[in-house]
Coordinates of N, CA and C in Angstrom, one line a residue:
X1 N 12.1 24.7 11.5 CA 11.2 24.8 10.4 C 10.8 23.4 9.9
X2 N 9.5 23.1 9.9 CA 9.1 21.7 9.5 C 9.2 21.6 8.0
X3 N 9.5 20.3 7.6 CA 9.6 20.0 6.1 C 8.2 20.0 5.5
X4 N 8.1 20.4 4.2 CA 6.9 20.3 3.5 C 6.6 18.8 3.1
X5 N 5.4 18.5 2.7 CA 5.1 17.2 2.3 C 5.9 16.8 1.1
X6 N 6.2 17.7 0.2 CA 7.0 17.5 -1.0 C 8.4 17.1 -0.6
X7 N 9.0 17.9 0.4 CA 10.3 17.6 0.9 C 10.4 16.2 1.6
X8 N 9.4 15.9 2.3 CA 9.3 14.6 3.0 C 9.3 13.4 2.0
X9 N 8.4 13.6 1.0 CA 8.3 12.6 -0.1 C 9.6 12.4 -0.8
X10 N 10.3 13.5 -1.1 CA 11.6 13.4 -1.8 C 12.6 12.7 -0.9
X11 N 12.6 13.0 0.4 CA 13.5 12.4 1.3 C 13.3 10.9 1.3
X12 N 12.1 10.4 1.3 CA 11.8 9.0 1.3 C 12.3 8.4 0.0
X13 N 12.0 9.0 -1.1 CA 12.4 8.5 -2.4 C 13.9 8.4 -2.6
X14 N 14.6 9.3 -1.9 CA 16.1 9.3 -1.9 C 16.7 8.3 -0.9
X15 N 15.9 7.8 0.0 CA 16.5 7.0 1.0 C 17.0 5.6 0.5
X16 N 18.0 5.1 1.1 CA 18.5 3.8 0.7 C 17.5 2.7 0.9
X17 N 16.7 2.8 2.0 CA 15.7 1.8 2.4 C 14.7 1.7 1.3
X18 N 14.2 2.9 0.8 CA 13.1 2.9 -0.2 C 13.7 2.3 -1.5
X19 N 14.9 2.6 -1.9 CA 15.5 2.1 -3.1 C 15.7 0.6 -3.0
X20 N 16.0 0.1 -1.8 CA 16.1 -1.4 -1.6 C 14.8 -2.0 -1.8
X21 N 13.7 -1.4 -1.2 CA 12.4 -1.9 -1.3 C 12.0 -2.0 -2.8
X22 N 12.2 -0.9 -3.6 CA 11.9 -0.9 -5.0 C 12.6 -2.0 -5.7
X23 N 13.9 -2.2 -5.4 CA 14.6 -3.3 -6.1 C 14.1 -4.7 -5.8
X24 N 13.8 -4.9 -4.5 CA 13.2 -6.1 -4.1 C 11.9 -6.4 -4.7
X25 N 11.0 -5.4 -4.8 CA 9.7 -5.5 -5.4 C 9.8 -5.8 -6.9
X26 N 10.8 -5.2 -7.6 CA 11.0 -5.5 -9.0 C 11.4 -7.0 -9.2
X27 N 12.2 -7.5 -8.3 CA 12.6 -9.0 -8.3 C 11.4 -9.9 -8.1
X28 N 10.5 -9.5 -7.2 CA 9.3 -10.3 -6.9 C 8.4 -10.3 -8.1
X29 N 8.2 -9.1 -8.7 CA 7.4 -9.0 -9.9 C 8.0 -9.8 -11.1
X30 N 9.3 -9.8 -11.2 CA 9.9 -10.7 -12.2 C 9.7 -12.1 -12.0
X31 N 9.8 -12.5 -10.7 CA 9.5 -13.9 -10.3 C 8.1 -14.3 -10.6
X32 N 7.2 -13.4 -10.3 CA 5.7 -13.6 -10.5 C 5.5 -13.8 -12.0
X33 N 6.1 -13.0 -12.9 CA 5.9 -13.1 -14.3 C 6.5 -14.5 -14.8
X34 N 7.7 -14.8 -14.4 CA 8.3 -16.1 -14.8 C 7.4 -17.3 -14.4
X35 N 7.1 -17.3 -13.1 CA 6.3 -18.5 -12.6 C 4.9 -18.5 -13.2
X36 N 4.3 -17.3 -13.4 CA 3.0 -17.3 -14.1 C 3.0 -17.9 -15.5
X37 N 4.1 -17.5 -16.2 CA 4.3 -18.1 -17.6 C 4.4 -19.6 -17.5
X38 N 5.2 -20.1 -16.5 CA 5.3 -21.6 -16.4 C 4.0 -22.2 -16.1
X39 N 3.2 -21.6 -15.2 CA 1.9 -22.2 -14.8 C 0.8 -22.0 -15.8
X40 N 1.0 -21.1 -16.8 CA 0.0 -20.8 -17.8 C -1.1 -19.9 -17.2
X41 N -0.9 -19.3 -16.1 CA -1.9 -18.4 -15.5 C -1.2 -17.6 -14.4
X42 N -1.9 -16.5 -14.1 CA -1.4 -15.6 -13.1 C -1.3 -16.2 -11.7
X43 N -0.2 -16.3 -11.1 CA -0.1 -17.0 -9.8 C -0.4 -16.0 -8.7
X44 N -0.5 -14.7 -8.9 CA -0.8 -13.7 -7.9 C 0.4 -13.2 -7.2
X45 N 0.3 -12.0 -6.7 CA 1.5 -11.4 -6.0 C 1.8 -12.1 -4.7
X46 N 0.8 -12.4 -3.9 CA 1.1 -13.0 -2.6 C 1.9 -14.3 -2.8
X47 N 1.5 -15.2 -3.7 CA 2.2 -16.5 -3.9 C 3.6 -16.2 -4.4
X48 N 3.7 -15.3 -5.3 CA 5.1 -14.9 -5.8 C 5.9 -14.4 -4.7
X49 N 5.4 -13.5 -3.9 CA 6.1 -12.9 -2.8 C 6.6 -14.0 -1.9
X50 N 5.7 -14.9 -1.4 CA 6.1 -16.0 -0.5 C 7.2 -16.9 -1.1
X51 N 7.0 -17.3 -2.4 CA 7.9 -18.2 -3.0 C 9.3 -17.5 -3.1
X52 N 9.3 -16.2 -3.6 CA 10.5 -15.5 -3.8 C 11.3 -15.4 -2.4
X53 N 10.6 -15.0 -1.4 CA 11.2 -14.8 -0.1 C 11.9 -16.2 0.4
X54 N 11.1 -17.2 0.2 CA 11.6 -18.6 0.7 C 12.8 -19.0 -0.2
X55 N 12.7 -18.9 -1.5 CA 13.6 -19.5 -2.4 C 14.8 -18.6 -2.8
X56 N 14.6 -17.3 -2.9 CA 15.6 -16.4 -3.5 C 16.1 -15.2 -2.7
X57 N 15.4 -14.8 -1.7 CA 15.7 -13.6 -1.1 C 17.1 -13.5 -0.4
X58 N 17.5 -14.6 0.3 CA 18.8 -14.5 0.9 C 19.9 -14.4 -0.1
X59 N 19.9 -15.2 -1.2 CA 20.9 -15.1 -2.2 C 20.9 -13.8 -2.9
X60 N 19.7 -13.2 -3.1 CA 19.6 -11.9 -3.8 C 20.2 -10.8 -2.9
X61 N 19.9 -10.9 -1.6 CA 20.5 -9.9 -0.7 C 22.0 -10.0 -0.6
X62 N 22.5 -11.2 -0.5 CA 24.0 -11.4 -0.5 C 24.6 -10.8 -1.7
X63 N 24.1 -11.1 -2.9 CA 24.6 -10.5 -4.1 C 24.6 -9.0 -4.1
X64 N 23.5 -8.4 -3.6 CA 23.4 -7.0 -3.5 C 24.5 -6.4 -2.5
X65 N 24.7 -7.1 -1.4 CA 25.8 -6.6 -0.5 C 27.1 -6.7 -1.2
X66 N 27.4 -7.8 -1.9 CA 28.7 -7.9 -2.5 C 28.9 -6.8 -3.6
X67 N 27.8 -6.6 -4.4 CA 27.9 -5.5 -5.4 C 28.1 -4.1 -4.7
X68 N 27.5 -3.9 -3.6 CA 27.6 -2.6 -2.9 C 29.1 -2.4 -2.4
X69 N 29.6 -3.5 -1.9 CA 31.0 -3.5 -1.4 C 32.0 -3.2 -2.5
X70 N 31.7 -3.9 -3.7 CA 32.6 -3.7 -4.8 C 32.5 -2.3 -5.3
X71 N 31.3 -1.7 -5.4 CA 31.2 -0.3 -5.8 C 31.8 0.7 -4.9
X72 N 31.7 0.4 -3.6 CA 32.3 1.2 -2.6 C 33.8 1.2 -2.7
X73 N 34.4 0.0 -2.9 CA 35.9 -0.1 -2.9 C 36.4 0.5 -4.2
X74 N 35.6 0.5 -5.3 CA 36.0 1.0 -6.6 C 36.0 2.5 -6.6
X75 N 35.2 3.1 -5.7 CA 35.1 4.6 -5.7 C 36.3 5.3 -5.1

């Protein structure tokens, strides 16, 4: 029996990959806001994305992994 579009959408929303995407997007938007405030103008999403990936992504991912391991071991 095939899944309905609603079931498929819920499956995606519940997936770890989608949740990770949303968390990363939130960090990029936060970086965009901070850097736009410093620049006194909107730097744009593309610039914020590229800067964040180059400067912050690896450290952010490592922190997320450590937090996930800590939560798993605490359970």
